[in-house]
Short mmCIF file of C-alpha atoms in Angstrom, two decimals:
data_model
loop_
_atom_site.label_atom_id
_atom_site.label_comp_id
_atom_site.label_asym_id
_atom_site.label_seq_id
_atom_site.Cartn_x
_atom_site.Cartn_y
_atom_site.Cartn_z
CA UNK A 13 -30.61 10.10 -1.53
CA UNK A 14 -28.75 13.52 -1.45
CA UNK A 15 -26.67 15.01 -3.90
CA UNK A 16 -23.04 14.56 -4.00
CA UNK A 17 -20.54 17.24 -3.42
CA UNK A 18 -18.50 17.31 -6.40
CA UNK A 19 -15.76 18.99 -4.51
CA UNK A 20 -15.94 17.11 -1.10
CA UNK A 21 -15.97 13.68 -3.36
CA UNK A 22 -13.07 14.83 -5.02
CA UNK A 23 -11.35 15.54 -1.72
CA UNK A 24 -12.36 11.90 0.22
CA UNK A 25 -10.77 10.14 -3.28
CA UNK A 26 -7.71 12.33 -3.25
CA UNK A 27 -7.24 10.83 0.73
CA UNK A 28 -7.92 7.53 -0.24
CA UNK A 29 -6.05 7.20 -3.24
CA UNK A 30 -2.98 8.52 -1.40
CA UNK A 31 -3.55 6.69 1.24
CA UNK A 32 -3.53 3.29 -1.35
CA UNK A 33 -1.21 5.62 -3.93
CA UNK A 34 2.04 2.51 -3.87
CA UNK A 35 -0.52 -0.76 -3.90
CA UNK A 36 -2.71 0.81 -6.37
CA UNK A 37 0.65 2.11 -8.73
CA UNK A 38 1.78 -1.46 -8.11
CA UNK A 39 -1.98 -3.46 -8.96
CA UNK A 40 -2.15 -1.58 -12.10
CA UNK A 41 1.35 -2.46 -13.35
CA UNK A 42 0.97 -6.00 -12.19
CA UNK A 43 -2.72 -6.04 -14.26
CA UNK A 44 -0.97 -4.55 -17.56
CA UNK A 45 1.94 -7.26 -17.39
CA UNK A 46 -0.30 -9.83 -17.11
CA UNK A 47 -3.18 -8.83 -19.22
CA UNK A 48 -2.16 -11.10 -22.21
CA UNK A 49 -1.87 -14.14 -20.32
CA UNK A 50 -5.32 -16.33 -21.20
CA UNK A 51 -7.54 -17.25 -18.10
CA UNK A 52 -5.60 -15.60 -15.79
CA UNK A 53 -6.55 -12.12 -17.51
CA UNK A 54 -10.09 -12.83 -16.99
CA UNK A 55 -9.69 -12.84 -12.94
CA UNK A 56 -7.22 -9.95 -12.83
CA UNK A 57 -10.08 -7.99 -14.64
CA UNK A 58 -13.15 -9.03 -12.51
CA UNK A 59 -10.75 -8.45 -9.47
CA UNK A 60 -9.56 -4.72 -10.64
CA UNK A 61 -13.51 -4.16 -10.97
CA UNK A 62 -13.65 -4.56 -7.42
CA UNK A 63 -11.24 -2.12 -6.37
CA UNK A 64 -13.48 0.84 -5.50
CA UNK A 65 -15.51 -1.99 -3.32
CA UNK A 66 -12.32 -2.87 -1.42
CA UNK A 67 -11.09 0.83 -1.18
CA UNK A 68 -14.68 2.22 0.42
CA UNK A 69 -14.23 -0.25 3.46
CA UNK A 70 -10.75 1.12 4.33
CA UNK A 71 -8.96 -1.87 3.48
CA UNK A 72 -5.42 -1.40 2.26
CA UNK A 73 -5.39 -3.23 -0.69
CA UNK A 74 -2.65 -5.76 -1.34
CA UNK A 75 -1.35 -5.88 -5.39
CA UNK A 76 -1.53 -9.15 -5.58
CA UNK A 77 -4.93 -10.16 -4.48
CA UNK A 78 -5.96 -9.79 -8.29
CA UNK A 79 -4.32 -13.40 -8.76
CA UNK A 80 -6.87 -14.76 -6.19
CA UNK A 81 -8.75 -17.82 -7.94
CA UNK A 82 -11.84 -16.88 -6.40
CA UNK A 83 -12.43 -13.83 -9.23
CA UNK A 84 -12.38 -16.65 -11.62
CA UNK A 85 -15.34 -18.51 -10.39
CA UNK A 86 -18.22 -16.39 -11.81
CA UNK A 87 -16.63 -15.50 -15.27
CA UNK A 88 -19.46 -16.74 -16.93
CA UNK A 89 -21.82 -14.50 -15.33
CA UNK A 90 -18.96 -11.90 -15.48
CA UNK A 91 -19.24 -12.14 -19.37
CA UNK A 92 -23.30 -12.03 -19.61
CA UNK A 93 -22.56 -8.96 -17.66
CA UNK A 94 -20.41 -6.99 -19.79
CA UNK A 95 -22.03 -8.34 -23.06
CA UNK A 96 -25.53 -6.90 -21.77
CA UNK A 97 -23.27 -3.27 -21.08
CA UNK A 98 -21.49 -3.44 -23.99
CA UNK A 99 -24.89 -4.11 -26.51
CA UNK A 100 -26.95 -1.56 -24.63
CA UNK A 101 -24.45 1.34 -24.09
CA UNK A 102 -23.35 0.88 -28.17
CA UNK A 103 -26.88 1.18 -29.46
CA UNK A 104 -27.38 3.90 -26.82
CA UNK A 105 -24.68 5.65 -28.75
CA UNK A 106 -25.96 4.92 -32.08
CA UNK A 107 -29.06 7.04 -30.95
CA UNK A 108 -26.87 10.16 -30.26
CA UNK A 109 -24.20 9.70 -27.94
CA UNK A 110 -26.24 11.34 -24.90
CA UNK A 111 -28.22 8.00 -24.01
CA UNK A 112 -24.81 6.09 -24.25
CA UNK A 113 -22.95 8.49 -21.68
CA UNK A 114 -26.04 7.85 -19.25
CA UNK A 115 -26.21 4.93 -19.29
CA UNK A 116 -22.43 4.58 -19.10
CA UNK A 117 -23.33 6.34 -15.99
CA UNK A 118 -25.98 4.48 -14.63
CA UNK A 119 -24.31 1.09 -14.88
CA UNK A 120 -20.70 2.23 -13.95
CA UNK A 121 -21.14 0.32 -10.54
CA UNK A 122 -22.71 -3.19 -12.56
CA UNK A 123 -19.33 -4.68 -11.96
CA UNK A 124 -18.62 -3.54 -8.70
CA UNK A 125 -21.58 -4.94 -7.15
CA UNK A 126 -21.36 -8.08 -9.14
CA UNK A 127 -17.88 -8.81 -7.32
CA UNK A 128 -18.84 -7.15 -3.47
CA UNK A 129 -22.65 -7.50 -3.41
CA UNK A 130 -22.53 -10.61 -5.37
CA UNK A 131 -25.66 -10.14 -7.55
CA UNK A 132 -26.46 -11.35 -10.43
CA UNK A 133 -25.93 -9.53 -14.11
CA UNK A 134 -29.34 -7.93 -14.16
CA UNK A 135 -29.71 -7.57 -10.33
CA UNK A 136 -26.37 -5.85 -10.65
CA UNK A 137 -27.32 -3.41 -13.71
CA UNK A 138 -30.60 -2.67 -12.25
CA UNK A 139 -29.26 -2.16 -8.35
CA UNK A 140 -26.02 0.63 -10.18
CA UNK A 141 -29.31 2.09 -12.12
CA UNK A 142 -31.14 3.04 -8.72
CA UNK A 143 -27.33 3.98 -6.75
CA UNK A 144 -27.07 6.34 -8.89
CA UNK A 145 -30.15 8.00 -9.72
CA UNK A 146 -30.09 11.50 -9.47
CA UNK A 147 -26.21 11.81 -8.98
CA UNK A 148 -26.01 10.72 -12.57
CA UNK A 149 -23.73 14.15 -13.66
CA UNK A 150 -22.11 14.29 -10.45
CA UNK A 151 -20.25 11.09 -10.58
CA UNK A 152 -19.70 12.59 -14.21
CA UNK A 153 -18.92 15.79 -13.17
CA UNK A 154 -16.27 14.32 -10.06
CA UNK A 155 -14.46 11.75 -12.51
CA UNK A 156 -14.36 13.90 -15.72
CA UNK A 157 -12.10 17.30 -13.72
CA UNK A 158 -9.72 14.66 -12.49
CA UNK A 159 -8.85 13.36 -15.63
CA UNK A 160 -9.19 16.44 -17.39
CA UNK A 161 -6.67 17.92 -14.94
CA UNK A 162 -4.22 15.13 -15.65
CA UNK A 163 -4.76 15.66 -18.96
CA UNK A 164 -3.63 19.52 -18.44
CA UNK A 165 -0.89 18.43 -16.80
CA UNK A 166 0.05 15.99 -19.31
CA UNK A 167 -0.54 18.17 -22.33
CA UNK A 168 1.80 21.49 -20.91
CA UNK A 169 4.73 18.89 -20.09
CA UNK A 170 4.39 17.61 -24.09
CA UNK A 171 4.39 21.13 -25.28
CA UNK A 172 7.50 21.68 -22.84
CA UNK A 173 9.39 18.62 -23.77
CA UNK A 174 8.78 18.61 -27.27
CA UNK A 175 9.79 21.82 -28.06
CA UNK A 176 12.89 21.68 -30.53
CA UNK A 177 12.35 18.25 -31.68
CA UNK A 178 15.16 16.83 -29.66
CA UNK A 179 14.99 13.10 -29.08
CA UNK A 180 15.89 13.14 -25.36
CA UNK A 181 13.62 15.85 -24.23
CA UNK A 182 10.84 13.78 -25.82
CA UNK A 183 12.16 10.34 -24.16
CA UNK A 184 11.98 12.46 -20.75
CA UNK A 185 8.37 13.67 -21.49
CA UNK A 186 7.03 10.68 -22.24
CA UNK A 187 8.60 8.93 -19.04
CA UNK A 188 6.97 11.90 -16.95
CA UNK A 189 3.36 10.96 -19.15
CA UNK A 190 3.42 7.85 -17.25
CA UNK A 191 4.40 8.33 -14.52
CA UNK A 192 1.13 10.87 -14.21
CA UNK A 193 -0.63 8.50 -15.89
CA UNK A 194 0.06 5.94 -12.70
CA UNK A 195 -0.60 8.70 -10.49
CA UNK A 196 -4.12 9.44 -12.17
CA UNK A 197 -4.73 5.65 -11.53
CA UNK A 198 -5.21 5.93 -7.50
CA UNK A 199 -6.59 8.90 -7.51
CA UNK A 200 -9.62 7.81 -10.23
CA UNK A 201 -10.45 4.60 -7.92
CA UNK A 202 -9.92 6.79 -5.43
CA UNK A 203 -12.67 8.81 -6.33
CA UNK A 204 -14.55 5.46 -7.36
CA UNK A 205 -15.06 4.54 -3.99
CA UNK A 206 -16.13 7.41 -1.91
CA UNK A 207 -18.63 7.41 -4.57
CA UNK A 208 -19.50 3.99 -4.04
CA UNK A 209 -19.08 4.28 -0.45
CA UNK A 210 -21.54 7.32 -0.42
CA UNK A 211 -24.28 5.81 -2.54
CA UNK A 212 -24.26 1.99 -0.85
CA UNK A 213 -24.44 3.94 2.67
CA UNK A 214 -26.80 6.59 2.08
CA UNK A 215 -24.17 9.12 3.72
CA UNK A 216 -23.15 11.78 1.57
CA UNK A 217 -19.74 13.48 2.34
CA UNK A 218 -20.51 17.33 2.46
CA UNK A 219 -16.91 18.34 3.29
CA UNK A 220 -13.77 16.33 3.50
CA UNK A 221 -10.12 18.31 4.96
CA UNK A 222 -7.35 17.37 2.47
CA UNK A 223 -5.08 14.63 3.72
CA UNK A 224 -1.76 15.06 4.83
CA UNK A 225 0.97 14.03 2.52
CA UNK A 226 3.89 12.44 3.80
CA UNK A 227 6.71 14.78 3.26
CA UNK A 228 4.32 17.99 3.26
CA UNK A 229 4.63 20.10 6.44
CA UNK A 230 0.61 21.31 6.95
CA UNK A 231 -0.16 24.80 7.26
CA UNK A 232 -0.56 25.81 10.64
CA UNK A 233 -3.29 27.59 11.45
CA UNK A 234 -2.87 30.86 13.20
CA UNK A 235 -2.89 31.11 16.69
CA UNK A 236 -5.90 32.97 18.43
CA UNK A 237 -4.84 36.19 19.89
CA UNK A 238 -4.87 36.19 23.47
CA UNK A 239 -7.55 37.82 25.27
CA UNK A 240 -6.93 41.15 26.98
CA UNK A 241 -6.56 40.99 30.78
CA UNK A 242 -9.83 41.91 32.50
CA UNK A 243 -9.44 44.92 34.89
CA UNK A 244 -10.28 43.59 38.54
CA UNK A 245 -13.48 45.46 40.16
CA UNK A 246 -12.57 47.19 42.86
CA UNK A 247 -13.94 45.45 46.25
CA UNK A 248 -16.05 47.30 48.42
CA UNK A 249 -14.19 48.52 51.59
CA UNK A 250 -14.74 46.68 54.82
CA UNK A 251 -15.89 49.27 57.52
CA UNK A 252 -13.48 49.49 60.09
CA UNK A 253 -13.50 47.23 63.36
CA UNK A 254 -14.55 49.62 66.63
CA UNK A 255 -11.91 49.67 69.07
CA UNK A 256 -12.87 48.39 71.78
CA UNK A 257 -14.16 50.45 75.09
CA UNK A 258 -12.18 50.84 78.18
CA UNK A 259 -14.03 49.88 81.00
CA UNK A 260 -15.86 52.53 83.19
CA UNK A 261 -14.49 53.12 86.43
CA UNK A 262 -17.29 52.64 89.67
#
């Protein structure tokens, strides 16, 4: 397996998340509504697990597929799953944070296979561990400069907005916080699944153009400069055609 570009990666996700940017905006509201509701949470979380599955393939994901029943039907194995994450990343924390963050790493696609590949919990932990070997700090690397510059972002508009202490600066900052905050949620499963999409097909992306934006002219590029007419060779000259003889008079 080849490395991943950190920048092209970043670059595919940015295209796919926009491409997905008002289904995604509206999954992940949809999901945090209905997160307290008993049963029903447990599918809308198995089914947001297989978002960067459904976003590698192309398809244009519809918001409310996460009520499907059909993310219910392996919550069992769903839970063996995340208890055999959970256990193993914790004590891999316990022994000094580092082993916890790889293996964070390594089994960050557990849950995506579980739903699209529809393996089993250790054939799942075991298949994300060999995905991503290699790439480990990469797909770290890729996920960890989006958010950080959302965080940025989010971080100068507090300092702006909450300058002076005045209540309705602060209630506008905080309504801009989320609504970057929704806008770093298509862009992370975005990036999610061109990494998945590169590691399942073997074909790593080593340069991606930005996508266009609806309401964002492109730069044009600049026009070649036309090429300087070629001077014509001059032709040889024909010779002349003899005139021809008058007869001889006898």
């Amino acid at each position: 397996m080849k490395k991943l570009n950190i920048v092209a990666t970043i670059k595919d996700g940015f295209a796919i998340g926009m491409i997905n940017f008002l289904s995604l905006v509206l999954t992940a509201v949809l999901y945090v509504v209905t997160i307290w509701i008993p049963y029903l949470n447990v599918g809308t979380t198995i089914a947001m697990a297989s978002l960067p599955a459904e976003l590698a393939k192309g398809n244009v994901v519809n918001p409310l597929f996460i009520f499907d029943g059909k993310y219910r039907k392996n919550m069992g194995e769903f839970f063996i799953l995340m208890a055999l994450m959970g256990g193993a990343i914790g004590v891999g924390f316990f022994f000094g944070i580092i082993p916890g963050i790889v293996l964070s790493i390594a089994w960050s696609f557990a849950a995506v296979l579980f739903v699209d590949k529809n393996r089993n919990a250790l054939e799942a932990l075991r298949e994300s561990n060999e995905l991503t070997y290699g790439n480990k700090w990469r797909i770290f690397g890729a996920e960890f400069l989006v958010v950080l510059a959302m965080e940025i972002v989010m971080a100068i508009l507090g300092a702006i907005f909450g300058i002076g202490d005045v209540s309705f600066l602060k209630a506008i900052g905080t309504i801009i916080n989320i609504a970057i905050a929704l806008c770093l949620v298509p862009i992370v499963y975005g990036v999610e699944a061109s990494i998945y999409k590169q590691l399942t097909s073997g074909e790593v992306i080593e340069d991606a153009p930005m996508p266009n934006i609806p309401g964002v002219t492109p730069k044009a590029e600049p026009a070649p400069a036309p090429e300087a007419p070629k001077a014509e060779e001059p032709k040889a000259e024909e010779p002349a055609a003899e005139a021809p003889k008058a007869p001889k008079s006898e």
